[in-house]
Amino acid sequence: MPAAPSAALPPAPGAAALPPPGTGQGAADLAHAAAAHDLSPLGLFMMADPIVKGVMLLLILASIACWGIIIEKMIAARRLKAEANRLAGAVTGAATPESGLAAEVIRAGAREWHEGRDAAESRGEYRERMEYAMRAPLVAAFRAAEPGLPLLATIGAVGPFVGLFGTVWGIMNSFSGIARSGDTSLAVVAPGIAEALFATAIGLVAAIPSVMAYNRFTVAFTRIRQGAMASIHELAAGMARRPAPSRVRAAE
């Protein structure tokens, strides 16, 4: 007699049902591809195209230079502000500086004052001569503090475009890889695009502080210079109203 077909046994209570073959394979592939790509900043840099990597290195160096200039200009602005305050104190008679830029400015004006006013020279010309002598060391000090500001402006203006170049180049390479592989899954596309966008992010990190620092220091140096020039004008006007020691001795 032919054997009766065996009846399908129901699954045992509590036993987990096995998924049909092939189920979850796509998710496993995506997880494996994501694990193969390190999406941390260091990983994105190491996996980038050589040209994109060169762009990133250039922007990182620009950012380091930017912060070095910012720290140096902060120190220079603080020093110049202190010297301008000492000049303002000399105008009010609070204290006479004996060293530093303020003392050098006063000594330059005192030399002209000791020479006295020429017979054919008006009081205004006499004052202008003393002002010109006192402005010389002040202008030299501000010129010594200005180098680096043009580099801040350049980094702020060019940095985003350099990063954008790296991004465009990286996206072009990503699309070329998609065309060669024929796979448009997110796990394949995302790493290349992330590397490309990382270049733009570094460009913005370098550019934003540069623009802010350039504007800040430009305004700060201008205000300090204006205050120091006003003090020089007051000092020269006060000297012009007093007779020089050489003229006093000649009159005696």
Tab-separated table of C-alpha atoms in Angstrom:
chain	number	residue	atom	x	y	z
A	1	MET	CA	0.000	0.000	0.000
A	2	PRO	CA	1.290	3.476	-0.754
A	3	ALA	CA	2.485	5.397	2.279
A	4	ALA	CA	0.138	8.091	3.448
A	5	PRO	CA	1.485	11.600	3.063
A	6	SER	CA	2.909	12.860	6.335
A	7	ALA	CA	0.992	15.733	7.866
A	8	ALA	CA	2.877	18.950	8.551
A	9	LEU	CA	3.676	19.208	12.203
A	10	PRO	CA	2.849	22.499	13.901
A	11	PRO	CA	5.760	24.395	15.366
A	12	ALA	CA	6.585	23.635	18.921
A	13	PRO	CA	5.232	26.117	21.430
A	14	GLY	CA	7.728	28.942	22.124
A	15	ALA	CA	9.918	28.080	19.140
A	16	ALA	CA	10.882	31.073	16.983
A	17	ALA	CA	9.748	30.936	13.400
A	18	LEU	CA	12.645	30.883	10.953
A	19	PRO	CA	12.549	33.606	8.313
A	20	PRO	CA	12.334	32.498	4.713
A	21	PRO	CA	15.628	32.285	2.864
A	22	GLY	CA	16.959	35.629	1.662
A	23	THR	CA	14.983	37.713	4.118
A	24	GLY	CA	17.127	40.507	5.679
A	25	GLN	CA	20.002	39.990	3.260
A	26	GLY	CA	19.725	43.580	1.936
A	27	ALA	CA	19.853	45.018	5.454
A	28	ALA	CA	22.903	42.873	6.226
A	29	ASP	CA	24.644	44.166	3.110
A	30	LEU	CA	23.917	47.751	4.093
A	31	ALA	CA	25.212	47.169	7.604
A	32	HIS	CA	28.362	45.528	6.255
A	33	ALA	CA	28.985	48.413	3.824
A	34	ALA	CA	28.415	50.996	6.545
A	35	ALA	CA	30.854	49.195	8.835
A	36	ALA	CA	33.455	49.170	6.061
A	37	HIS	CA	33.443	53.003	5.945
A	38	ASP	CA	34.573	55.043	8.951
A	39	LEU	CA	32.460	58.214	8.878
A	40	SER	CA	34.391	59.950	11.658
A	41	PRO	CA	36.316	63.125	10.659
A	42	LEU	CA	39.633	61.246	10.685
A	43	GLY	CA	38.144	58.375	8.717
A	44	LEU	CA	36.667	60.724	6.123
A	45	PHE	CA	40.059	62.407	5.730
A	46	MET	CA	41.964	59.144	5.368
A	47	MET	CA	39.528	57.737	2.753
A	48	ALA	CA	39.339	60.945	0.702
A	49	ASP	CA	40.670	61.330	-2.817
A	50	PRO	CA	44.280	62.648	-2.947
A	51	ILE	CA	43.149	65.985	-4.374
A	52	VAL	CA	40.382	66.343	-1.776
A	53	LYS	CA	42.863	65.341	0.905
A	54	GLY	CA	45.260	68.045	-0.306
A	55	VAL	CA	42.452	70.609	-0.125
A	56	MET	CA	41.663	69.523	3.433
A	57	LEU	CA	45.312	69.790	4.480
A	58	LEU	CA	45.561	73.268	2.962
A	59	LEU	CA	42.453	74.412	4.828
A	60	ILE	CA	43.655	72.901	8.102
A	61	LEU	CA	46.964	74.762	7.771
A	62	ALA	CA	45.036	77.960	6.978
A	63	SER	CA	42.923	77.478	10.101
A	64	ILE	CA	46.027	76.990	12.265
A	65	ALA	CA	47.600	80.129	10.782
A	66	CYS	CA	44.347	82.008	11.381
A	67	TRP	CA	44.299	81.186	15.086
A	68	GLY	CA	47.988	82.003	15.439
A	69	ILE	CA	47.367	85.452	13.943
A	70	ILE	CA	44.306	85.960	16.154
A	71	ILE	CA	46.289	85.265	19.328
A	72	GLU	CA	49.152	87.534	18.208
A	73	LYS	CA	46.782	90.384	17.317
A	74	MET	CA	44.967	90.087	20.631
A	75	ILE	CA	48.272	90.623	22.431
A	76	ALA	CA	49.232	93.511	20.106
A	77	ALA	CA	45.847	95.235	20.506
A	78	ARG	CA	46.040	94.982	24.284
A	79	ARG	CA	49.556	96.421	24.303
A	80	LEU	CA	48.661	99.318	21.991
A	81	LYS	CA	45.550	100.120	24.009
A	82	ALA	CA	47.623	100.282	27.174
A	83	GLU	CA	50.083	102.678	25.498
A	84	ALA	CA	47.209	104.845	24.235
A	85	ASN	CA	45.826	104.998	27.777
A	86	ARG	CA	49.234	106.086	29.063
A	87	LEU	CA	49.302	108.858	26.472
A	88	ALA	CA	45.850	109.961	27.599
A	89	GLY	CA	47.117	109.980	31.191
A	90	ALA	CA	50.028	112.190	30.185
A	91	VAL	CA	47.569	114.700	28.679
A	92	THR	CA	45.651	114.978	31.943
A	93	GLY	CA	48.859	115.077	33.976
A	94	ALA	CA	48.001	111.873	35.828
A	95	ALA	CA	51.366	110.254	35.077
A	96	THR	CA	54.313	110.759	32.776
A	97	PRO	CA	55.397	107.484	31.126
A	98	GLU	CA	59.083	106.702	31.350
A	99	SER	CA	59.270	103.709	29.011
A	100	GLY	CA	57.407	102.106	26.164
A	101	LEU	CA	55.720	103.593	23.117
A	102	ALA	CA	54.044	106.420	25.062
A	103	ALA	CA	57.378	107.600	26.434
A	104	GLU	CA	58.938	107.418	22.968
A	105	VAL	CA	56.134	109.554	21.537
A	106	ILE	CA	56.531	112.192	24.261
A	107	ARG	CA	60.318	112.277	23.847
A	108	ALA	CA	59.927	112.836	20.093
A	109	GLY	CA	57.696	115.852	20.754
A	110	ALA	CA	59.953	117.123	23.552
A	111	ARG	CA	62.934	117.231	21.197
A	112	GLU	CA	61.045	119.551	18.870
A	113	TRP	CA	59.827	121.602	21.821
A	114	HIS	CA	63.358	122.058	23.170
A	115	GLU	CA	64.495	123.355	19.795
A	116	GLY	CA	61.930	126.122	20.171
A	117	ARG	CA	59.821	128.002	17.702
A	118	ASP	CA	61.518	129.653	14.742
A	119	ALA	CA	61.035	133.380	14.200
A	120	ALA	CA	59.291	132.814	10.850
A	121	GLU	CA	57.146	129.971	12.227
A	122	SER	CA	53.588	130.453	13.414
A	123	ARG	CA	52.249	128.754	16.490
A	124	GLY	CA	50.158	126.422	14.330
A	125	GLU	CA	53.199	125.390	12.305
A	126	TYR	CA	55.142	124.902	15.524
A	127	ARG	CA	52.406	122.627	16.860
A	128	GLU	CA	52.219	120.711	13.569
A	129	ARG	CA	55.970	120.116	13.713
A	130	MET	CA	55.704	118.608	17.163
A	131	GLU	CA	52.662	116.529	16.157
A	132	TYR	CA	54.473	115.193	13.119
A	133	ALA	CA	57.440	114.173	15.278
A	134	MET	CA	55.183	112.416	17.800
A	135	ARG	CA	53.116	110.667	15.145
A	136	ALA	CA	56.171	108.973	13.604
A	137	PRO	CA	56.792	106.360	16.356
A	138	LEU	CA	53.048	105.778	16.737
A	139	VAL	CA	52.577	105.095	13.028
A	140	ALA	CA	55.591	102.760	13.059
A	141	ALA	CA	54.079	100.803	15.972
A	142	PHE	CA	50.757	100.360	14.197
A	143	ARG	CA	52.461	99.322	10.976
A	144	ALA	CA	54.347	96.661	12.923
A	145	ALA	CA	51.024	95.386	14.313
A	146	GLU	CA	49.218	95.194	10.945
A	147	PRO	CA	51.003	92.255	9.212
A	148	GLY	CA	48.741	89.215	9.299
A	149	LEU	CA	45.482	91.100	8.878
A	150	PRO	CA	45.553	90.755	5.055
A	151	LEU	CA	46.046	86.996	5.476
A	152	LEU	CA	42.960	86.848	7.712
A	153	ALA	CA	40.970	88.651	5.029
A	154	THR	CA	42.281	86.284	2.345
A	155	ILE	CA	41.433	83.151	4.331
A	156	GLY	CA	37.971	84.490	5.081
A	157	ALA	CA	37.274	85.293	1.439
A	158	VAL	CA	38.875	82.292	-0.277
A	159	GLY	CA	38.452	79.497	2.299
A	160	PRO	CA	34.824	78.581	1.446
A	161	PHE	CA	35.596	78.452	-2.275
A	162	VAL	CA	38.628	76.207	-1.734
A	163	GLY	CA	36.446	73.884	0.325
A	164	LEU	CA	33.770	74.005	-2.364
A	165	PHE	CA	36.350	72.952	-4.945
A	166	GLY	CA	37.167	69.904	-2.829
A	167	THR	CA	33.461	69.137	-2.496
A	168	VAL	CA	32.803	69.347	-6.236
A	169	TRP	CA	35.799	67.155	-6.966
A	170	GLY	CA	34.731	64.569	-4.388
A	171	ILE	CA	31.151	64.435	-5.670
A	172	MET	CA	32.436	63.961	-9.224
A	173	ASN	CA	34.491	60.996	-8.022
A	174	SER	CA	31.441	59.592	-6.196
A	175	PHE	CA	29.295	59.723	-9.326
A	176	SER	CA	32.095	58.135	-11.337
A	177	GLY	CA	32.221	55.284	-8.821
A	178	ILE	CA	28.441	54.886	-9.024
A	179	ALA	CA	28.638	54.700	-12.824
A	180	ARG	CA	31.353	52.024	-12.689
A	181	SER	CA	29.659	49.854	-10.072
A	182	GLY	CA	26.079	50.391	-11.176
A	183	ASP	CA	24.991	50.387	-7.529
A	184	THR	CA	23.047	53.429	-6.314
A	185	SER	CA	22.321	52.232	-2.787
A	186	LEU	CA	22.784	54.727	0.040
A	187	ALA	CA	25.574	52.679	1.588
A	188	VAL	CA	27.618	53.117	-1.597
A	189	VAL	CA	26.826	56.786	-2.242
A	190	ALA	CA	26.944	58.201	1.301
A	191	PRO	CA	30.671	57.768	2.136
A	192	GLY	CA	31.912	59.561	-0.976
A	193	ILE	CA	29.471	62.444	-0.567
A	194	ALA	CA	30.331	62.712	3.133
A	195	GLU	CA	34.034	62.994	2.279
A	196	ALA	CA	33.256	65.718	-0.255
A	197	LEU	CA	31.067	67.739	2.115
A	198	PHE	CA	33.691	67.453	4.847
A	199	ALA	CA	35.993	69.635	2.718
A	200	THR	CA	33.393	72.417	2.669
A	201	ALA	CA	32.955	72.095	6.436
A	202	ILE	CA	36.699	72.581	6.991
A	203	GLY	CA	36.642	75.593	4.665
A	204	LEU	CA	33.891	77.196	6.747
A	205	VAL	CA	35.742	76.403	9.989
A	206	ALA	CA	38.760	78.281	8.620
A	207	ALA	CA	36.831	81.162	7.033
A	208	ILE	CA	34.315	82.168	9.719
A	209	PRO	CA	36.835	82.965	12.496
A	210	SER	CA	39.065	84.744	9.953
A	211	VAL	CA	36.311	87.131	8.844
A	212	MET	CA	35.185	87.833	12.397
A	213	ALA	CA	38.747	88.422	13.626
A	214	TYR	CA	39.642	90.667	10.682
A	215	ASN	CA	36.641	92.915	11.273
A	216	ARG	CA	37.224	92.962	15.020
A	217	PHE	CA	40.909	93.876	14.864
A	218	THR	CA	40.443	96.404	12.071
A	219	VAL	CA	37.907	98.301	14.172
A	220	ALA	CA	39.984	97.933	17.364
A	221	PHE	CA	43.199	99.237	15.785
A	222	THR	CA	41.343	102.146	14.180
A	223	ARG	CA	39.806	103.213	17.494
A	224	ILE	CA	43.102	102.911	19.373
A	225	ARG	CA	44.894	104.932	16.684
A	226	GLN	CA	42.258	107.656	16.777
A	227	GLY	CA	42.490	107.914	20.556
A	228	ALA	CA	46.288	108.097	20.465
A	229	MET	CA	46.211	110.747	17.722
A	230	ALA	CA	43.811	112.851	19.795
A	231	SER	CA	46.185	112.623	22.758
A	232	ILE	CA	49.110	113.652	20.560
A	233	HIS	CA	47.145	116.669	19.346
A	234	GLU	CA	46.439	117.734	22.936
A	235	LEU	CA	50.051	117.229	23.977
A	236	ALA	CA	51.364	119.247	21.029
A	237	ALA	CA	48.882	122.052	21.688
A	238	GLY	CA	49.961	122.232	25.323
A	239	MET	CA	53.647	122.302	24.397
A	240	ALA	CA	53.082	125.015	21.789
A	241	ARG	CA	51.598	127.317	24.451
A	242	ARG	CA	54.655	127.022	26.673
A	243	PRO	CA	57.971	128.667	25.822
A	244	ALA	CA	60.830	126.306	25.119
A	245	PRO	CA	63.696	126.227	27.663
A	246	SER	CA	66.173	127.408	25.013
A	247	ARG	CA	64.028	130.488	24.289
A	248	VAL	CA	63.725	131.230	28.005
A	249	ARG	CA	67.477	131.130	28.473
A	250	ALA	CA	68.013	133.285	25.402
A	251	ALA	CA	65.607	135.899	26.770
A	252	GLU	CA	67.440	135.968	30.078
